[in-house]
PDB file of C-alpha atoms and ligand atoms in Angstrom:
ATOM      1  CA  UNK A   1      44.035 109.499 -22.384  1.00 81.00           C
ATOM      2  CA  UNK A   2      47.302 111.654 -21.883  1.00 82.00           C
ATOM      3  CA  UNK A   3      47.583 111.767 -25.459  1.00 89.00           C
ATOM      4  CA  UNK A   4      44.776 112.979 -27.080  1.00 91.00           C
ATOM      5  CA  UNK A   5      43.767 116.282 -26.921  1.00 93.00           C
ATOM      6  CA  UNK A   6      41.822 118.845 -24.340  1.00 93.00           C
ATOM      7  CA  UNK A   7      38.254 119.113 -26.671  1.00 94.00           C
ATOM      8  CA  UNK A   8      38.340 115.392 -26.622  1.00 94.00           C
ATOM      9  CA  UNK A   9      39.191 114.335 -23.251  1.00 92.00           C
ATOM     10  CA  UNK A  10      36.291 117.095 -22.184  1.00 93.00           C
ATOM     11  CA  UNK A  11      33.680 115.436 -24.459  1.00 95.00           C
ATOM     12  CA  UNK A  12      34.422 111.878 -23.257  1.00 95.00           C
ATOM     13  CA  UNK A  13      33.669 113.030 -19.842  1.00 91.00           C
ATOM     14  CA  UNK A  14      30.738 115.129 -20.758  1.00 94.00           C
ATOM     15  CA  UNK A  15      27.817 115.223 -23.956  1.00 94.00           C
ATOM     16  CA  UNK A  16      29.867 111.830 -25.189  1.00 96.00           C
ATOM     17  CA  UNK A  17      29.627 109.420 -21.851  1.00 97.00           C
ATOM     18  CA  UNK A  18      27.137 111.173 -19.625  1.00 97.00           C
ATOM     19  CA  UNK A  19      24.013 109.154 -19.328  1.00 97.00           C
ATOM     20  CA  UNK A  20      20.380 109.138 -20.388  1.00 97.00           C
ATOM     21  CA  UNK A  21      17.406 108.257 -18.970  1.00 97.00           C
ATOM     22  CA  UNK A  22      14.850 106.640 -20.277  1.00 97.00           C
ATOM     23  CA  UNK A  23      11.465 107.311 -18.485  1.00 96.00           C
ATOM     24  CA  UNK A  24       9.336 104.611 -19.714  1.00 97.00           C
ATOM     25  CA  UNK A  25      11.503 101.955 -18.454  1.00 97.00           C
ATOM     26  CA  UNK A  26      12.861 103.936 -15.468  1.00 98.00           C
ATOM     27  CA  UNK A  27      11.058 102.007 -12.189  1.00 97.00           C
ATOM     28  CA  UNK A  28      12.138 104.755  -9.855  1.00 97.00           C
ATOM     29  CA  UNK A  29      14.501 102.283  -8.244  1.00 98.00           C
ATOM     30  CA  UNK A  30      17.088 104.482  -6.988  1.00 98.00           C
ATOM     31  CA  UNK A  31      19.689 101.685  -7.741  1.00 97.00           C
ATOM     32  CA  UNK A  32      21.764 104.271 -10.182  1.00 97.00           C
ATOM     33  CA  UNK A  33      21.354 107.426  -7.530  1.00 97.00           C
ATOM     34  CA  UNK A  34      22.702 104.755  -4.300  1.00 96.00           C
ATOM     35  CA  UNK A  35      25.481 103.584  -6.669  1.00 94.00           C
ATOM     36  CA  UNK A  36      27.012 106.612  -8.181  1.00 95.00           C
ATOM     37  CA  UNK A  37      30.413 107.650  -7.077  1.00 89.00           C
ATOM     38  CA  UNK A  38      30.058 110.862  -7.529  1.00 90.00           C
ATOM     39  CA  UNK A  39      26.255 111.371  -6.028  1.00 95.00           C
ATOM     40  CA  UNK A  40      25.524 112.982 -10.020  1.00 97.00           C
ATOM     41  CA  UNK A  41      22.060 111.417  -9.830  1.00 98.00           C
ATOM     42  CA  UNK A  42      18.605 112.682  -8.146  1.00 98.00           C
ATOM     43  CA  UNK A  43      15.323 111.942  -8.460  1.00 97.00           C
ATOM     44  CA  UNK A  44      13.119 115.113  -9.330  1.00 95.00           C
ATOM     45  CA  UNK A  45       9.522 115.156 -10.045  1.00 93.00           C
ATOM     46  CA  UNK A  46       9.369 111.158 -10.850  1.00 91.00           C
ATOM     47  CA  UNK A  47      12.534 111.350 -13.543  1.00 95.00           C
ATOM     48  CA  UNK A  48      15.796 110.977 -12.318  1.00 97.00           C
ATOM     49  CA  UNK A  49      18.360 113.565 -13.188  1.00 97.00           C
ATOM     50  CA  UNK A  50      22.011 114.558 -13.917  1.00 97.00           C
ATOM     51  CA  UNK A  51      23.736 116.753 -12.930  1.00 97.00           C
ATOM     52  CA  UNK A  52      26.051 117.506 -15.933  1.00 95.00           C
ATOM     53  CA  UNK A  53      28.670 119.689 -13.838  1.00 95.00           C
ATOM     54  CA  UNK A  54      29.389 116.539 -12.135  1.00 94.00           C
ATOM     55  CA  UNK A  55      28.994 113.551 -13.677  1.00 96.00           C
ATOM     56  CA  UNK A  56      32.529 112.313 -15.427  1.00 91.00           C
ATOM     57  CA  UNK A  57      30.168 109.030 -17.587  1.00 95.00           C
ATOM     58  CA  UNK A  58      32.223 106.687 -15.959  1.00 93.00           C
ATOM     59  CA  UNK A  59      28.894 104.381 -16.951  1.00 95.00           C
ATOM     60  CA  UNK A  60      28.199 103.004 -13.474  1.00 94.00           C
ATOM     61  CA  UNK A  61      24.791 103.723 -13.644  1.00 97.00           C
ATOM     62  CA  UNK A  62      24.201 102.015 -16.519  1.00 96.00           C
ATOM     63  CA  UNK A  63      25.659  98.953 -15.570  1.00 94.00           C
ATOM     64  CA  UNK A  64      23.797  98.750 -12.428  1.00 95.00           C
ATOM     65  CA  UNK A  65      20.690  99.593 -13.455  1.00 97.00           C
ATOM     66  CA  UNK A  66      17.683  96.466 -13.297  1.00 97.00           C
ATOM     67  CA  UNK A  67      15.576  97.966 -16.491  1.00 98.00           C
ATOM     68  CA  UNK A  68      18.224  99.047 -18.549  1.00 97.00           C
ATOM     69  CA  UNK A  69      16.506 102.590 -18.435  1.00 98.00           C
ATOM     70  CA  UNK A  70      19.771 104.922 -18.198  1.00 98.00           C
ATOM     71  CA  UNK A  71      22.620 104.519 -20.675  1.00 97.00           C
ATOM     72  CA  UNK A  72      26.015 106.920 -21.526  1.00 97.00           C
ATOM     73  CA  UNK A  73      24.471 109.047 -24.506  1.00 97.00           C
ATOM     74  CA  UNK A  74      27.537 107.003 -27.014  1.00 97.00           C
ATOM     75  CA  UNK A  75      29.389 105.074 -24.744  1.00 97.00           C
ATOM     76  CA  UNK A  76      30.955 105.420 -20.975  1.00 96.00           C
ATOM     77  CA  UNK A  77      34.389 106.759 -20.128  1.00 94.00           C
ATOM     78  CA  UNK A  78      35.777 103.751 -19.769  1.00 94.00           C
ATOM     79  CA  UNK A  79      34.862 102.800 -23.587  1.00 96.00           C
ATOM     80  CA  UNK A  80      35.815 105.819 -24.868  1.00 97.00           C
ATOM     81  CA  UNK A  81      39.563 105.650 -23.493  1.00 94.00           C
ATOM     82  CA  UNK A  82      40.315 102.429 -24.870  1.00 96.00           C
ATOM     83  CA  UNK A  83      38.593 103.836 -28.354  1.00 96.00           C
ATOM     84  CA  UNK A  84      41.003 106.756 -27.845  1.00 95.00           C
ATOM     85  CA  UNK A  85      44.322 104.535 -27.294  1.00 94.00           C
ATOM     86  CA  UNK A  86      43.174 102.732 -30.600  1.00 95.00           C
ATOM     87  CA  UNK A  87      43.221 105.932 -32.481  1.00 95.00           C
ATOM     88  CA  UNK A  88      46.487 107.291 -30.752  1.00 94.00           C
ATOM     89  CA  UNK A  89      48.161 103.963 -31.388  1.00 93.00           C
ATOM     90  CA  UNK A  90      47.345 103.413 -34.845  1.00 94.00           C
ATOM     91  CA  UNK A  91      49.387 106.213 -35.576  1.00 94.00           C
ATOM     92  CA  UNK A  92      52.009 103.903 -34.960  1.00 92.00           C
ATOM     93  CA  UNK A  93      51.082 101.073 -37.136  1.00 91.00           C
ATOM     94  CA  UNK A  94      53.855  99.391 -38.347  1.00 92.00           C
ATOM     95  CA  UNK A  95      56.650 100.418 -35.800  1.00 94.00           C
ATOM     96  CA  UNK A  96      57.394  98.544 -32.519  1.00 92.00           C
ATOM     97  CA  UNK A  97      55.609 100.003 -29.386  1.00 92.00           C
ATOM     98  CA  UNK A  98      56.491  99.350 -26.051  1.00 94.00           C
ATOM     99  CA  UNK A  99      54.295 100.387 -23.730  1.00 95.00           C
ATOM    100  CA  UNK A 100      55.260 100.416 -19.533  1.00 96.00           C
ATOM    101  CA  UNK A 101      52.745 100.356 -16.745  1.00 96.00           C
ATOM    102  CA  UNK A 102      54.248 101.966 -13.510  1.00 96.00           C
ATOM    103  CA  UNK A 103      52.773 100.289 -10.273  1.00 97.00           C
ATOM    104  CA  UNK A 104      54.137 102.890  -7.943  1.00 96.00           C
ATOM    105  CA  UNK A 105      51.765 104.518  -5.527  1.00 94.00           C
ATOM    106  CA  UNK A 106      48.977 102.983  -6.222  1.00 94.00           C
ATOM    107  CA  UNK A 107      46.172 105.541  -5.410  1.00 92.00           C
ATOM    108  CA  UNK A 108      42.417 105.661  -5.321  1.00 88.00           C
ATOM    109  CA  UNK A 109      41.704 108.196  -7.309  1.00 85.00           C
ATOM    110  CA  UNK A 110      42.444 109.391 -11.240  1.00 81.00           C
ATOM    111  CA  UNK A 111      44.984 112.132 -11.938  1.00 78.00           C
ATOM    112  CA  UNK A 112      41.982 114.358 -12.981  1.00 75.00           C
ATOM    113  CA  UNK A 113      41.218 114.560  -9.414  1.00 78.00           C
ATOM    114  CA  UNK A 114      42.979 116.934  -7.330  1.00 83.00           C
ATOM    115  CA  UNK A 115      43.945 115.145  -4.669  1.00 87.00           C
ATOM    116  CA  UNK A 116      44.423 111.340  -5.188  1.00 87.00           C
ATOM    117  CA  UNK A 117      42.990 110.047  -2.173  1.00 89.00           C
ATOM    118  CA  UNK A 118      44.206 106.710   0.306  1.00 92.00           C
ATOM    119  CA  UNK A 119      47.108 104.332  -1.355  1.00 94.00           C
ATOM    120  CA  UNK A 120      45.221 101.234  -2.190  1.00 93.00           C
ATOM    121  CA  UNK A 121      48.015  98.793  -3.026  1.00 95.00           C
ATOM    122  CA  UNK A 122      51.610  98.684  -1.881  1.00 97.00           C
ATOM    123  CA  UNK A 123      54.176  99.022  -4.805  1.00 97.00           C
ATOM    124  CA  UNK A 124      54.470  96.569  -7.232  1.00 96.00           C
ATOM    125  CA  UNK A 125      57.380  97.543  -9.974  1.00 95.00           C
ATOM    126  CA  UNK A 126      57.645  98.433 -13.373  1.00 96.00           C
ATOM    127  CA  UNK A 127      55.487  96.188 -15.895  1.00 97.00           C
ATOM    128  CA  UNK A 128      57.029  96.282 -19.399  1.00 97.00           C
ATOM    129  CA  UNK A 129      55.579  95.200 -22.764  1.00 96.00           C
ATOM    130  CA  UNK A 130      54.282  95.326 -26.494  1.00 93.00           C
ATOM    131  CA  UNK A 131      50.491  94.506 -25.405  1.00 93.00           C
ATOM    132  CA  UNK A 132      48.132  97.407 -24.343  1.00 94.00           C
ATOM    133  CA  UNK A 133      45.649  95.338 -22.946  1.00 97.00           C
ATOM    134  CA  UNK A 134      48.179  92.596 -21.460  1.00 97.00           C
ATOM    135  CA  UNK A 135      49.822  95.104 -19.531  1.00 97.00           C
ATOM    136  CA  UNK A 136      46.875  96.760 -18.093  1.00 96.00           C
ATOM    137  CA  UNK A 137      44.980  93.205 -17.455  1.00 97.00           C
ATOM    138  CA  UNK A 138      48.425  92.272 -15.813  1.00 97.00           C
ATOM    139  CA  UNK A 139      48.803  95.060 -13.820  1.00 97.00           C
ATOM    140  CA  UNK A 140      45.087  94.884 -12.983  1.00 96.00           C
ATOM    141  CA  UNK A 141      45.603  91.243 -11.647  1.00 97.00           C
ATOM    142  CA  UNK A 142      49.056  91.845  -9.823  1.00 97.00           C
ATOM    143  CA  UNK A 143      47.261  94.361  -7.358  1.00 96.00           C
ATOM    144  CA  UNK A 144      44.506  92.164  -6.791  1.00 96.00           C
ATOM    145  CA  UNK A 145      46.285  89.103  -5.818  1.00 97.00           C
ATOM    146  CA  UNK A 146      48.597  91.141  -3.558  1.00 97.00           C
ATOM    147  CA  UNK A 147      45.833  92.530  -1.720  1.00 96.00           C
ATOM    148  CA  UNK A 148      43.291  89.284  -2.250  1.00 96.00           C
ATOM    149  CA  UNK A 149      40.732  90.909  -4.002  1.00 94.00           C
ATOM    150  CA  UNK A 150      39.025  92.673  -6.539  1.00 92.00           C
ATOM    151  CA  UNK A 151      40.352  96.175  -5.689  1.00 91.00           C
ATOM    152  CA  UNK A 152      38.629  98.573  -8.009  1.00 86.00           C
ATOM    153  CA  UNK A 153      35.445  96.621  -7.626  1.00 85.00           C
ATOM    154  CA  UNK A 154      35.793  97.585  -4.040  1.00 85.00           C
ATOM    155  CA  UNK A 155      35.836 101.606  -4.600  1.00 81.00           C
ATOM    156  CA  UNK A 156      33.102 101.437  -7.625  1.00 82.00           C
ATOM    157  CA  UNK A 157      30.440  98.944  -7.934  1.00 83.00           C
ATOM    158  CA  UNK A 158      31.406  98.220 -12.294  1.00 86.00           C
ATOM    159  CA  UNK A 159      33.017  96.028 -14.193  1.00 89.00           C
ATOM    160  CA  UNK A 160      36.954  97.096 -14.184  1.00 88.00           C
ATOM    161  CA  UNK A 161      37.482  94.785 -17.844  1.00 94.00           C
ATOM    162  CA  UNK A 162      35.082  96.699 -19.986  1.00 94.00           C
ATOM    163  CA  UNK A 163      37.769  98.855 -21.125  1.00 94.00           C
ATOM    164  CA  UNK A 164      40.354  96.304 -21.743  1.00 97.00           C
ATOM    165  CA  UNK A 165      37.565  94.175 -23.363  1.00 97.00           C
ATOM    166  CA  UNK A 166      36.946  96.811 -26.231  1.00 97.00           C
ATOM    167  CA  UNK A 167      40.407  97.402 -26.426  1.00 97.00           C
ATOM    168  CA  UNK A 168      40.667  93.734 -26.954  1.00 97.00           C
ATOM    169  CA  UNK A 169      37.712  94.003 -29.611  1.00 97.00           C
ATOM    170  CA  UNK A 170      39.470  96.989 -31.134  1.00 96.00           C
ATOM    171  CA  UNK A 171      42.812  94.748 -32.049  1.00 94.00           C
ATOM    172  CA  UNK A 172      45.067  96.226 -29.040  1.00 94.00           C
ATOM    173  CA  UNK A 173      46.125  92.662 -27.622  1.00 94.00           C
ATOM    174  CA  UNK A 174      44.439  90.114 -25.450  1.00 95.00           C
ATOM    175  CA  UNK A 175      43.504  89.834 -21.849  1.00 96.00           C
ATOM    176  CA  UNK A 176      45.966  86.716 -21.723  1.00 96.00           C
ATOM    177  CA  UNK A 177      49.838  87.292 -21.127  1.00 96.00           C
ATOM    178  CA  UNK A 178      52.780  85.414 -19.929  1.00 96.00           C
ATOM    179  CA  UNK A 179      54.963  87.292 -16.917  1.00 96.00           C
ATOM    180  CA  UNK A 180      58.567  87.117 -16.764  1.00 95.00           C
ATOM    181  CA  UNK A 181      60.410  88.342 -14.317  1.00 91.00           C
ATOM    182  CA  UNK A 182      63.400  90.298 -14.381  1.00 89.00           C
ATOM    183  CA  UNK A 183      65.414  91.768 -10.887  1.00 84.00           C
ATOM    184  CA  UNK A 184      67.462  94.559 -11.602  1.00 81.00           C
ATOM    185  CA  UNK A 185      70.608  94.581  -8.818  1.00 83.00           C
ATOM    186  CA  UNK A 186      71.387  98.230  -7.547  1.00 79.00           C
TER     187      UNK A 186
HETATM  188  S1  SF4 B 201      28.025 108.030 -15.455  1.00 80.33           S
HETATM  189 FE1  SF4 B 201      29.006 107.669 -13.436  1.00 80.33          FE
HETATM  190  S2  SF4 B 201      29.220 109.718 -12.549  1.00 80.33           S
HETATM  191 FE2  SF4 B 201      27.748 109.895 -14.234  1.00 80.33          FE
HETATM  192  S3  SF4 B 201      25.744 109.652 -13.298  1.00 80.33           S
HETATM  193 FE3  SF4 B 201      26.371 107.610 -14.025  1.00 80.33          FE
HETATM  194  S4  SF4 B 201      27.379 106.675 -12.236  1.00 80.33           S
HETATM  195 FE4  SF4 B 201      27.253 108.882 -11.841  1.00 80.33          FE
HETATM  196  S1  SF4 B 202      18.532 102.149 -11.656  1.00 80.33           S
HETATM  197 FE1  SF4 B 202      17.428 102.319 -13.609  1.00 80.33          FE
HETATM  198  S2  SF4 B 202      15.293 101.881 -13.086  1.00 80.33           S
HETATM  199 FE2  SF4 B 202      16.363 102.344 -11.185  1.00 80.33          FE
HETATM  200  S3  SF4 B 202      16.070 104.555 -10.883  1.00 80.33           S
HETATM  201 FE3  SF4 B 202      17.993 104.310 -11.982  1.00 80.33          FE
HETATM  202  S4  SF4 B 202      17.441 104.490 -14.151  1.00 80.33           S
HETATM  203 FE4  SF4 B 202      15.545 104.116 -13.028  1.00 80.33          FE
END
C-alpha cells in the first residue's frame, strides 16, 4: 500500500471498495449495520445506507451478510492491496526481492488511523524473506499462537486470509513456509 500512489490508495478506500446494496435481496437484517467497525451503515427508510465519508471498504459487510445483498462496488480493501502489491512487485520481475515483516509494536489499528490504538501482541522480531504471502501468513500465525488465538478475528468479525489468498491467486507465493531461526548476539 506504501507504494502506490495517493489517487489510488484514495479510490481503494472509497468508489473502488465501498459497498452496495442490493434492495431486493436486502432482508433488513441489520447483520452488516451490528458488524461494521466503523458504524458506516444505517438503515433509512427500509434501505440500508453508507455513509461514504466513513466507510474505508474493508468488505466486512459483505462477508457477513446472510443474503448476499451488499457487496464492495469492485472488490474490498483487503483485495485491492494485495492486487496493488502484484502491480508494485511486478515491476521487479526478474530481480531478487526480499521483503521483511517487522513484528514490533504490534497495534490495533492501521497507520491511516491517527492514533493506533491498544498493543495487541507483545514483540515478536524481524521476519525475513523472498515470499509476500509467506511472510505475511507467517507473521499472521506467529501472533496468534503467542497470544492463543485468532487475533484480528477478535477486533473485526472477517476473514484475515482473503488478502493473502488473492495474493496467492495472483502468483505472489503460497500460504505455506518453512521458519528458520536465526539469534543475532548483541
Ligand atoms: S466496507 Fe467495512 S467500513 Fe464500509 S460499510 Fe462495510 S463493514 Fe463498514
Ligand atoms: S446483512 Fe445483508 S440482508 Fe442484512 S441488512 Fe445488511 S445487507 Fe441487508
Amino acid at each position: 500500500m506504501g507504494c502506490i500512489g495517493m489517487r489510488t490508495k484514495e479510490k481503494i478506500h472509497t468508489s473502488l471498495s465501498q459497498p452496495v446494496v442490493d434492495d431486493e435481496k436486502c432482508t433488513q437484517c441489520l447483520v452488516c449495520v451490528e458488524k461494521c467497525p466503523l458504524h458506516a451503515l444505517t438503515l433509512v427508510d427500509k434501505t440500508i445506507s453508507v455513509a461514504r465519508d466513513v466507510c474505508f471498504g474493508c468488505g466486512t459487510c459483505g462477508e457477513v451478510c446472510p443474503e448476499g445483498a451488499i457487496a464492495a462496488a469492485v472488490a474490498n480493501v483487503r483485495e485491492l492491496i494485495a492486487e496493488a502489491a502484484s502491480v508494485v512487485l511486478g515491476q521487479f520481475t526478474g530481480k531478487p526481492i526480499l521483503l521483511i515483516s517487522v513484528l514490533l509494536d504490534i497495534m490495533e489499528l492501521c497507520d491511516c488511523f491517527g492514533l493506533p490504538g491498544k498493543r495487541i501482541a507483545d514483540d515478536i522480531g524481524y521476519l525475513v524473506a523472498n515470499s509476500p504471502v509467506a511472510i505475511d501468513k507467517a507473521s499472521l500465525d506467529l501472533v496468534d499462537q503467542q497470544q492463543g488465538r485468532s487475533v484480528l478475528r477478535s477486533f473485526y468479525p472477517m476473514n484475515p486470509l482473503v488478502q493473502l489468498e488473492v495474493g496467492k491467486h495472483l502468483g505472489l507465493g503460497d500460504l505455506e513456509y518453512e521458519l528458520a531461526k536465526i539469534e543475532i548476539q548483541p
